[in-house]
mmCIF file with all atom_site columns, N, CA and C in Angstrom:
data_model
loop_
_atom_site.group_PDB
_atom_site.id
_atom_site.type_symbol
_atom_site.label_atom_id
_atom_site.label_alt_id
_atom_site.label_comp_id
_atom_site.label_asym_id
_atom_site.label_entity_id
_atom_site.label_seq_id
_atom_site.pdbx_PDB_ins_code
_atom_site.Cartn_x
_atom_site.Cartn_y
_atom_site.Cartn_z
_atom_site.occupancy
_atom_site.B_iso_or_equiv
_atom_site.pdbx_formal_charge
_atom_site.auth_seq_id
_atom_site.auth_comp_id
_atom_site.auth_asym_id
_atom_site.auth_atom_id
_atom_site.pdbx_PDB_model_num
ATOM 1   N N  . MET A 1 1  ? 64.196 20.937 61.076 1.00 0.00 ? 1  MET A N  1
ATOM 2   C CA . MET A 1 1  ? 65.585 21.308 61.153 1.00 0.00 ? 1  MET A CA 1
ATOM 3   C C  . MET A 1 1  ? 65.999 21.363 62.615 1.00 0.00 ? 1  MET A C  1
ATOM 4   N N  . VAL A 1 2  ? 67.265 21.119 62.810 1.00 0.00 ? 2  VAL A N  1
ATOM 5   C CA . VAL A 1 2  ? 67.836 21.147 64.146 1.00 0.00 ? 2  VAL A CA 1
ATOM 6   C C  . VAL A 1 2  ? 69.023 22.102 64.106 1.00 0.00 ? 2  VAL A C  1
ATOM 7   N N  . GLU A 1 3  ? 69.161 22.887 65.151 1.00 0.00 ? 3  GLU A N  1
ATOM 8   C CA . GLU A 1 3  ? 70.290 23.799 65.255 1.00 0.00 ? 3  GLU A CA 1
ATOM 9   C C  . GLU A 1 3  ? 71.094 23.443 66.492 1.00 0.00 ? 3  GLU A C  1
ATOM 10  N N  . ILE A 1 4  ? 72.392 23.305 66.306 1.00 0.00 ? 4  ILE A N  1
ATOM 11  C CA . ILE A 1 4  ? 73.307 23.066 67.419 1.00 0.00 ? 4  ILE A CA 1
ATOM 12  C C  . ILE A 1 4  ? 74.098 24.354 67.627 1.00 0.00 ? 4  ILE A C  1
ATOM 13  N N  . VAL A 1 5  ? 74.149 24.806 68.866 1.00 0.00 ? 5  VAL A N  1
ATOM 14  C CA . VAL A 1 5  ? 74.895 26.023 69.211 1.00 0.00 ? 5  VAL A CA 1
ATOM 15  C C  . VAL A 1 5  ? 75.978 25.629 70.206 1.00 0.00 ? 5  VAL A C  1
ATOM 16  N N  . SER A 1 6  ? 77.200 26.052 69.930 1.00 0.00 ? 6  SER A N  1
ATOM 17  C CA . SER A 1 6  ? 78.312 25.721 70.809 1.00 0.00 ? 6  SER A CA 1
ATOM 18  C C  . SER A 1 6  ? 79.173 26.960 71.019 1.00 0.00 ? 6  SER A C  1
ATOM 19  N N  . ASP A 1 7  ? 79.565 27.185 72.260 1.00 0.00 ? 7  ASP A N  1
ATOM 20  C CA . ASP A 1 7  ? 80.459 28.287 72.584 1.00 0.00 ? 7  ASP A CA 1
ATOM 21  C C  . ASP A 1 7  ? 81.865 27.740 72.785 1.00 0.00 ? 7  ASP A C  1
ATOM 22  N N  . PHE A 1 8  ? 82.854 28.475 72.266 1.00 0.00 ? 8  PHE A N  1
ATOM 23  C CA . PHE A 1 8  ? 84.248 28.078 72.417 1.00 0.00 ? 8  PHE A CA 1
ATOM 24  C C  . PHE A 1 8  ? 85.101 29.330 72.510 1.00 0.00 ? 8  PHE A C  1
ATOM 25  N N  . ARG A 1 9  ? 85.761 29.513 73.619 1.00 0.00 ? 9  ARG A N  1
ATOM 26  C CA . ARG A 1 9  ? 86.676 30.643 73.848 1.00 0.00 ? 9  ARG A CA 1
ATOM 27  C C  . ARG A 1 9  ? 86.028 31.991 73.530 1.00 0.00 ? 9  ARG A C  1
ATOM 28  N N  . GLY A 1 10 ? 84.797 32.150 73.966 1.00 0.00 ? 10 GLY A N  1
ATOM 29  C CA . GLY A 1 10 ? 84.113 33.424 73.800 1.00 0.00 ? 10 GLY A CA 1
ATOM 30  C C  . GLY A 1 10 ? 83.406 33.612 72.473 1.00 0.00 ? 10 GLY A C  1
ATOM 31  N N  . ASP A 1 11 ? 83.547 32.668 71.551 1.00 0.00 ? 11 ASP A N  1
ATOM 32  C CA . ASP A 1 11 ? 82.860 32.740 70.264 1.00 0.00 ? 11 ASP A CA 1
ATOM 33  C C  . ASP A 1 11 ? 81.723 31.725 70.243 1.00 0.00 ? 11 ASP A C  1
ATOM 34  N N  . THR A 1 12 ? 80.710 31.999 69.423 1.00 0.00 ? 12 THR A N  1
ATOM 35  C CA . THR A 1 12 ? 79.571 31.096 69.302 1.00 0.00 ? 12 THR A CA 1
ATOM 36  C C  . THR A 1 12 ? 79.537 30.534 67.890 1.00 0.00 ? 12 THR A C  1
ATOM 37  N N  . TYR A 1 13 ? 79.350 29.223 67.795 1.00 0.00 ? 13 TYR A N  1
ATOM 38  C CA . TYR A 1 13 ? 79.283 28.535 66.512 1.00 0.00 ? 13 TYR A CA 1
ATOM 39  C C  . TYR A 1 13 ? 77.935 27.841 66.409 1.00 0.00 ? 13 TYR A C  1
ATOM 40  N N  . ARG A 1 14 ? 77.387 27.797 65.194 1.00 0.00 ? 14 ARG A N  1
ATOM 41  C CA . ARG A 1 14 ? 76.095 27.156 64.967 1.00 0.00 ? 14 ARG A CA 1
ATOM 42  C C  . ARG A 1 14 ? 76.196 26.218 63.778 1.00 0.00 ? 14 ARG A C  1
ATOM 43  N N  . ALA A 1 15 ? 75.466 25.128 63.873 1.00 0.00 ? 15 ALA A N  1
ATOM 44  C CA . ALA A 1 15 ? 75.323 24.206 62.744 1.00 0.00 ? 15 ALA A CA 1
ATOM 45  C C  . ALA A 1 15 ? 73.835 23.896 62.616 1.00 0.00 ? 15 ALA A C  1
ATOM 46  N N  . VAL A 1 16 ? 73.334 23.936 61.392 1.00 0.00 ? 16 VAL A N  1
ATOM 47  C CA . VAL A 1 16 ? 71.927 23.672 61.128 1.00 0.00 ? 16 VAL A CA 1
ATOM 48  C C  . VAL A 1 16 ? 71.870 22.454 60.209 1.00 0.00 ? 16 VAL A C  1
ATOM 49  N N  . TYR A 1 17 ? 71.065 21.468 60.603 1.00 0.00 ? 17 TYR A N  1
ATOM 50  C CA . TYR A 1 17 ? 70.969 20.265 59.776 1.00 0.00 ? 17 TYR A CA 1
ATOM 51  C C  . TYR A 1 17 ? 69.548 19.741 59.809 1.00 0.00 ? 17 TYR A C  1
ATOM 52  N N  . THR A 1 18 ? 69.279 18.802 58.902 1.00 0.00 ? 18 THR A N  1
ATOM 53  C CA . THR A 1 18 ? 67.965 18.168 58.871 1.00 0.00 ? 18 THR A CA 1
ATOM 54  C C  . THR A 1 18 ? 68.125 16.655 58.846 1.00 0.00 ? 18 THR A C  1
ATOM 55  N N  . VAL A 1 19 ? 67.259 15.972 59.562 1.00 0.00 ? 19 VAL A N  1
ATOM 56  C CA . VAL A 1 19 ? 67.209 14.514 59.567 1.00 0.00 ? 19 VAL A CA 1
ATOM 57  C C  . VAL A 1 19 ? 65.848 14.065 59.043 1.00 0.00 ? 19 VAL A C  1
ATOM 58  N N  . LYS A 1 20 ? 65.232 14.924 58.286 1.00 0.00 ? 20 LYS A N  1
ATOM 59  C CA . LYS A 1 20 ? 63.880 14.708 57.794 1.00 0.00 ? 20 LYS A CA 1
ATOM 60  C C  . LYS A 1 20 ? 63.802 13.538 56.810 1.00 0.00 ? 20 LYS A C  1
ATOM 61  N N  . TYR A 1 21 ? 64.891 13.220 56.163 1.00 0.00 ? 21 TYR A N  1
ATOM 62  C CA . TYR A 1 21 ? 64.872 12.235 55.084 1.00 0.00 ? 21 TYR A CA 1
ATOM 63  C C  . TYR A 1 21 ? 65.526 10.935 55.506 1.00 0.00 ? 21 TYR A C  1
ATOM 64  N N  . GLU A 1 22 ? 64.873 9.840  55.191 1.00 0.00 ? 22 GLU A N  1
ATOM 65  C CA . GLU A 1 22 ? 65.369 8.520  55.550 1.00 0.00 ? 22 GLU A CA 1
ATOM 66  C C  . GLU A 1 22 ? 66.713 8.244  54.889 1.00 0.00 ? 22 GLU A C  1
ATOM 67  N N  . GLY A 1 23 ? 67.649 7.747  55.675 1.00 0.00 ? 23 GLY A N  1
ATOM 68  C CA . GLY A 1 23 ? 68.936 7.330  55.142 1.00 0.00 ? 23 GLY A CA 1
ATOM 69  C C  . GLY A 1 23 ? 69.948 8.447  54.925 1.00 0.00 ? 23 GLY A C  1
ATOM 70  N N  . ALA A 1 24 ? 69.643 9.670  55.346 1.00 0.00 ? 24 ALA A N  1
ATOM 71  C CA . ALA A 1 24 ? 70.587 10.763 55.125 1.00 0.00 ? 24 ALA A CA 1
ATOM 72  C C  . ALA A 1 24 ? 70.424 11.845 56.178 1.00 0.00 ? 24 ALA A C  1
ATOM 73  N N  . ILE A 1 25 ? 71.535 12.468 56.507 1.00 0.00 ? 25 ILE A N  1
ATOM 74  C CA . ILE A 1 25 ? 71.544 13.679 57.329 1.00 0.00 ? 25 ILE A CA 1
ATOM 75  C C  . ILE A 1 25 ? 72.197 14.747 56.475 1.00 0.00 ? 25 ILE A C  1
ATOM 76  N N  . PHE A 1 26 ? 71.510 15.849 56.267 1.00 0.00 ? 26 PHE A N  1
ATOM 77  C CA . PHE A 1 26 ? 72.039 16.930 55.457 1.00 0.00 ? 26 PHE A CA 1
ATOM 78  C C  . PHE A 1 26 ? 72.440 18.086 56.371 1.00 0.00 ? 26 PHE A C  1
ATOM 79  N N  . VAL A 1 27 ? 73.721 18.453 56.348 1.00 0.00 ? 27 VAL A N  1
ATOM 80  C CA . VAL A 1 27 ? 74.175 19.639 57.055 1.00 0.00 ? 27 VAL A CA 1
ATOM 81  C C  . VAL A 1 27 ? 73.906 20.814 56.127 1.00 0.00 ? 27 VAL A C  1
ATOM 82  N N  . LEU A 1 28 ? 73.048 21.702 56.548 1.00 0.00 ? 28 LEU A N  1
ATOM 83  C CA . LEU A 1 28 ? 72.626 22.796 55.696 1.00 0.00 ? 28 LEU A CA 1
ATOM 84  C C  . LEU A 1 28 ? 73.550 24.002 55.795 1.00 0.00 ? 28 LEU A C  1
ATOM 85  N N  . HIS A 1 29 ? 74.118 24.229 56.978 1.00 0.00 ? 29 HIS A N  1
ATOM 86  C CA . HIS A 1 29 ? 74.988 25.392 57.156 1.00 0.00 ? 29 HIS A CA 1
ATOM 87  C C  . HIS A 1 29 ? 75.689 25.280 58.496 1.00 0.00 ? 29 HIS A C  1
ATOM 88  N N  . ALA A 1 30 ? 76.933 25.669 58.549 1.00 0.00 ? 30 ALA A N  1
ATOM 89  C CA . ALA A 1 30 ? 77.684 25.765 59.807 1.00 0.00 ? 30 ALA A CA 1
ATOM 90  C C  . ALA A 1 30 ? 78.436 27.091 59.765 1.00 0.00 ? 30 ALA A C  1
ATOM 91  N N  . PHE A 1 31 ? 78.382 27.846 60.852 1.00 0.00 ? 31 PHE A N  1
ATOM 92  C CA . PHE A 1 31 ? 78.972 29.174 60.814 1.00 0.00 ? 31 PHE A CA 1
ATOM 93  C C  . PHE A 1 31 ? 79.275 29.681 62.215 1.00 0.00 ? 31 PHE A C  1
ATOM 94  N N  . GLN A 1 32 ? 80.135 30.688 62.270 1.00 0.00 ? 32 GLN A N  1
ATOM 95  C CA . GLN A 1 32 ? 80.439 31.376 63.520 1.00 0.00 ? 32 GLN A CA 1
ATOM 96  C C  . GLN A 1 32 ? 79.524 32.579 63.616 1.00 0.00 ? 32 GLN A C  1
ATOM 97  N N  . LYS A 1 33 ? 78.855 32.711 64.744 1.00 0.00 ? 33 LYS A N  1
ATOM 98  C CA . LYS A 1 33 ? 77.984 33.863 64.957 1.00 0.00 ? 33 LYS A CA 1
ATOM 99  C C  . LYS A 1 33 ? 78.869 35.087 65.158 1.00 0.00 ? 33 LYS A C  1
ATOM 100 N N  . LYS A 1 34 ? 78.616 36.111 64.370 1.00 0.00 ? 34 LYS A N  1
ATOM 101 C CA . LYS A 1 34 ? 79.467 37.307 64.389 1.00 0.00 ? 34 LYS A CA 1
ATOM 102 C C  . LYS A 1 34 ? 78.976 38.377 65.355 1.00 0.00 ? 34 LYS A C  1
ATOM 103 N N  . SER A 1 35 ? 77.676 38.520 65.491 1.00 0.00 ? 35 SER A N  1
ATOM 104 C CA . SER A 1 35 ? 77.120 39.585 66.320 1.00 0.00 ? 35 SER A CA 1
ATOM 105 C C  . SER A 1 35 ? 77.430 39.351 67.795 1.00 0.00 ? 35 SER A C  1
ATOM 106 N N  . LYS A 1 36 ? 77.864 40.369 68.457 1.00 0.00 ? 36 LYS A N  1
ATOM 107 C CA . LYS A 1 36 ? 78.142 40.271 69.890 1.00 0.00 ? 36 LYS A CA 1
ATOM 108 C C  . LYS A 1 36 ? 76.898 40.576 70.717 1.00 0.00 ? 36 LYS A C  1
ATOM 109 N N  . THR A 1 37 ? 75.878 41.165 70.079 1.00 0.00 ? 37 THR A N  1
ATOM 110 C CA . THR A 1 37 ? 74.632 41.462 70.781 1.00 0.00 ? 37 THR A CA 1
ATOM 111 C C  . THR A 1 37 ? 73.482 40.818 70.030 1.00 0.00 ? 37 THR A C  1
ATOM 112 N N  . GLY A 1 38 ? 72.483 40.409 70.744 1.00 0.00 ? 38 GLY A N  1
ATOM 113 C CA . GLY A 1 38 ? 71.314 39.794 70.121 1.00 0.00 ? 38 GLY A CA 1
ATOM 114 C C  . GLY A 1 38 ? 71.560 38.337 69.783 1.00 0.00 ? 38 GLY A C  1
ATOM 115 N N  . ARG A 1 39 ? 70.470 37.629 69.491 1.00 0.00 ? 39 ARG A N  1
ATOM 116 C CA . ARG A 1 39 ? 70.566 36.208 69.218 1.00 0.00 ? 39 ARG A CA 1
ATOM 117 C C  . ARG A 1 39 ? 70.144 35.860 67.797 1.00 0.00 ? 39 ARG A C  1
ATOM 118 N N  . ALA A 1 40 ? 69.677 36.841 67.065 1.00 0.00 ? 40 ALA A N  1
ATOM 119 C CA . ALA A 1 40 ? 69.117 36.590 65.743 1.00 0.00 ? 40 ALA A CA 1
ATOM 120 C C  . ALA A 1 40 ? 70.191 36.137 64.757 1.00 0.00 ? 40 ALA A C  1
ATOM 121 N N  . THR A 1 41 ? 69.828 35.160 63.947 1.00 0.00 ? 41 THR A N  1
ATOM 122 C CA . THR A 1 41 ? 70.681 34.712 62.852 1.00 0.00 ? 41 THR A CA 1
ATOM 123 C C  . THR A 1 41 ? 70.484 35.686 61.696 1.00 0.00 ? 41 THR A C  1
ATOM 124 N N  . SER A 1 42 ? 71.561 36.018 61.000 1.00 0.00 ? 42 SER A N  1
ATOM 125 C CA . SER A 1 42 ? 71.463 37.011 59.928 1.00 0.00 ? 42 SER A CA 1
ATOM 126 C C  . SER A 1 42 ? 70.541 36.517 58.813 1.00 0.00 ? 42 SER A C  1
ATOM 127 N N  . GLN A 1 43 ? 69.921 37.463 58.124 1.00 0.00 ? 43 GLN A N  1
ATOM 128 C CA . GLN A 1 43 ? 69.016 37.127 57.025 1.00 0.00 ? 43 GLN A CA 1
ATOM 129 C C  . GLN A 1 43 ? 69.767 36.385 55.928 1.00 0.00 ? 43 GLN A C  1
ATOM 130 N N  . ARG A 1 44 ? 71.019 36.739 55.685 1.00 0.00 ? 44 ARG A N  1
ATOM 131 C CA . ARG A 1 44 ? 71.834 36.055 54.681 1.00 0.00 ? 44 ARG A CA 1
ATOM 132 C C  . ARG A 1 44 ? 71.982 34.575 55.028 1.00 0.00 ? 44 ARG A C  1
ATOM 133 N N  . ASP A 1 45 ? 72.264 34.279 56.289 1.00 0.00 ? 45 ASP A N  1
ATOM 134 C CA . ASP A 1 45 ? 72.400 32.891 56.716 1.00 0.00 ? 45 ASP A CA 1
ATOM 135 C C  . ASP A 1 45 ? 71.072 32.151 56.606 1.00 0.00 ? 45 ASP A C  1
ATOM 136 N N  . ILE A 1 46 ? 69.982 32.800 56.963 1.00 0.00 ? 46 ILE A N  1
ATOM 137 C CA . ILE A 1 46 ? 68.655 32.172 56.877 1.00 0.00 ? 46 ILE A CA 1
ATOM 138 C C  . ILE A 1 46 ? 68.319 31.833 55.434 1.00 0.00 ? 46 ILE A C  1
ATOM 139 N N  . GLU A 1 47 ? 68.585 32.747 54.510 1.00 0.00 ? 47 GLU A N  1
ATOM 140 C CA . GLU A 1 47 ? 68.305 32.493 53.090 1.00 0.00 ? 47 GLU A CA 1
ATOM 141 C C  . GLU A 1 47 ? 69.165 31.352 52.557 1.00 0.00 ? 47 GLU A C  1
ATOM 142 N N  . LEU A 1 48 ? 70.420 31.292 52.974 1.00 0.00 ? 48 LEU A N  1
ATOM 143 C CA . LEU A 1 48 ? 71.303 30.204 52.551 1.00 0.00 ? 48 LEU A CA 1
ATOM 144 C C  . LEU A 1 48 ? 70.800 28.858 53.068 1.00 0.00 ? 48 LEU A C  1
ATOM 145 N N  . ILE A 1 49 ? 70.330 28.815 54.303 1.00 0.00 ? 49 ILE A N  1
ATOM 146 C CA . ILE A 1 49 ? 69.782 27.591 54.883 1.00 0.00 ? 49 ILE A CA 1
ATOM 147 C C  . ILE A 1 49 ? 68.544 27.147 54.103 1.00 0.00 ? 49 ILE A C  1
ATOM 148 N N  . LYS A 1 50 ? 67.662 28.080 53.769 1.00 0.00 ? 50 LYS A N  1
ATOM 149 C CA . LYS A 1 50 ? 66.458 27.745 52.999 1.00 0.00 ? 50 LYS A CA 1
ATOM 150 C C  . LYS A 1 50 ? 66.816 27.191 51.631 1.00 0.00 ? 50 LYS A C  1
ATOM 151 N N  . LEU A 1 51 ? 67.787 27.809 50.969 1.00 0.00 ? 51 LEU A N  1
ATOM 152 C CA . LEU A 1 51 ? 68.231 27.343 49.660 1.00 0.00 ? 51 LEU A CA 1
ATOM 153 C C  . LEU A 1 51 ? 68.783 25.926 49.752 1.00 0.00 ? 51 LEU A C  1
ATOM 154 N N  . ARG A 1 52 ? 69.618 25.682 50.744 1.00 0.00 ? 52 ARG A N  1
ATOM 155 C CA . ARG A 1 52 ? 70.220 24.358 50.903 1.00 0.00 ? 52 ARG A CA 1
ATOM 156 C C  . ARG A 1 52 ? 69.185 23.316 51.316 1.00 0.00 ? 52 ARG A C  1
ATOM 157 N N  . LEU A 1 53 ? 68.153 23.712 52.062 1.00 0.00 ? 53 LEU A N  1
ATOM 158 C CA . LEU A 1 53 ? 67.093 22.780 52.416 1.00 0.00 ? 53 LEU A CA 1
ATOM 159 C C  . LEU A 1 53 ? 66.343 22.337 51.157 1.00 0.00 ? 53 LEU A C  1
ATOM 160 N N  . ARG A 1 54 ? 66.065 23.270 50.261 1.00 0.00 ? 54 ARG A N  1
ATOM 161 C CA . ARG A 1 54 ? 65.407 22.908 48.997 1.00 0.00 ? 54 ARG A CA 1
ATOM 162 C C  . ARG A 1 54 ? 66.277 21.935 48.199 1.00 0.00 ? 54 ARG A C  1
ATOM 163 N N  . GLU A 1 55 ? 67.582 22.176 48.179 1.00 0.00 ? 55 GLU A N  1
ATOM 164 C CA . GLU A 1 55 ? 68.497 21.278 47.478 1.00 0.00 ? 55 GLU A CA 1
ATOM 165 C C  . GLU A 1 55 ? 68.535 19.907 48.154 1.00 0.00 ? 55 GLU A C  1
ATOM 166 N N  . ALA A 1 56 ? 68.506 19.874 49.473 1.00 0.00 ? 56 ALA A N  1
ATOM 167 C CA . ALA A 1 56 ? 68.475 18.598 50.205 1.00 0.00 ? 56 ALA A CA 1
ATOM 168 C C  . ALA A 1 56 ? 67.204 17.825 49.876 1.00 0.00 ? 56 ALA A C  1
ATOM 169 N N  . GLU A 1 57 ? 66.084 18.525 49.765 1.00 0.00 ? 57 GLU A N  1
ATOM 170 C CA . GLU A 1 57 ? 64.826 17.878 49.393 1.00 0.00 ? 57 GLU A CA 1
ATOM 171 C C  . GLU A 1 57 ? 64.934 17.241 48.017 1.00 0.00 ? 57 GLU A C  1
ATOM 172 N N  . ARG A 1 58 ? 65.552 17.956 47.079 1.00 0.00 ? 58 ARG A N  1
ATOM 173 C CA . ARG A 1 58 ? 65.729 17.425 45.729 1.00 0.00 ? 58 ARG A CA 1
ATOM 174 C C  . ARG A 1 58 ? 66.630 16.194 45.737 1.00 0.00 ? 58 ARG A C  1
ATOM 175 N N  . LEU A 1 59 ? 67.732 16.280 46.455 1.00 0.00 ? 59 LEU A N  1
ATOM 176 C CA . LEU A 1 59 ? 68.661 15.147 46.532 1.00 0.00 ? 59 LEU A CA 1
ATOM 177 C C  . LEU A 1 59 ? 68.020 13.935 47.205 1.00 0.00 ? 59 LEU A C  1
ATOM 178 N N  . ALA A 1 60 ? 67.242 14.178 48.247 1.00 0.00 ? 60 ALA A N  1
ATOM 179 C CA . ALA A 1 60 ? 66.589 13.077 48.964 1.00 0.00 ? 60 ALA A CA 1
ATOM 180 C C  . ALA A 1 60 ? 65.618 12.338 48.044 1.00 0.00 ? 60 ALA A C  1
ATOM 181 N N  . LYS A 1 61 ? 64.916 13.063 47.188 1.00 0.00 ? 61 LYS A N  1
ATOM 182 C CA . LYS A 1 61 ? 64.012 12.425 46.237 1.00 0.00 ? 61 LYS A CA 1
ATOM 183 C C  . LYS A 1 61 ? 64.773 11.567 45.243 1.00 0.00 ? 61 LYS A C  1
ATOM 184 N N  . GLU A 1 62 ? 65.962 11.998 44.834 1.00 0.00 ? 62 GLU A N  1
ATOM 185 C CA . GLU A 1 62 ? 66.777 11.208 43.929 1.00 0.00 ? 62 GLU A CA 1
ATOM 186 C C  . GLU A 1 62 ? 67.302 9.948  44.607 1.00 0.00 ? 62 GLU A C  1
ATOM 187 N N  . LEU A 1 63 ? 67.651 10.050 45.886 1.00 0.00 ? 63 LEU A N  1
ATOM 188 C CA . LEU A 1 63 ? 68.191 8.901  46.620 1.00 0.00 ? 63 LEU A CA 1
ATOM 189 C C  . LEU A 1 63 ? 67.109 7.880  46.952 1.00 0.00 ? 63 LEU A C  1
ATOM 190 N N  . ASN A 1 64 ? 65.898 8.335  47.175 1.00 0.00 ? 64 ASN A N  1
ATOM 191 C CA . ASN A 1 64 ? 64.779 7.464  47.550 1.00 0.00 ? 64 ASN A CA 1
ATOM 192 C C  . ASN A 1 64 ? 63.566 7.742  46.660 1.00 0.00 ? 64 ASN A C  1
ATOM 193 N N  . PRO A 1 65 ? 63.616 7.292  45.404 1.00 0.00 ? 65 PRO A N  1
ATOM 194 C CA . PRO A 1 65 ? 62.512 7.582  44.470 1.00 0.00 ? 65 PRO A CA 1
ATOM 195 C C  . PRO A 1 65 ? 61.197 6.926  44.888 1.00 0.00 ? 65 PRO A C  1
#
């Protein structure tokens, strides 16, 4: 997985994607970082990314049997 972090007007935005599968790029999650202190991604966001990664794996198998 790859994470892109971008700052804009004092806010931080993140996008997490995977290029693990041939012929497709799956964007797993994009969000605005809410916490003003610390760098940790919330557990809710991490669980959502894991869920979407599993779904991307399933879809990739269907696209490339």
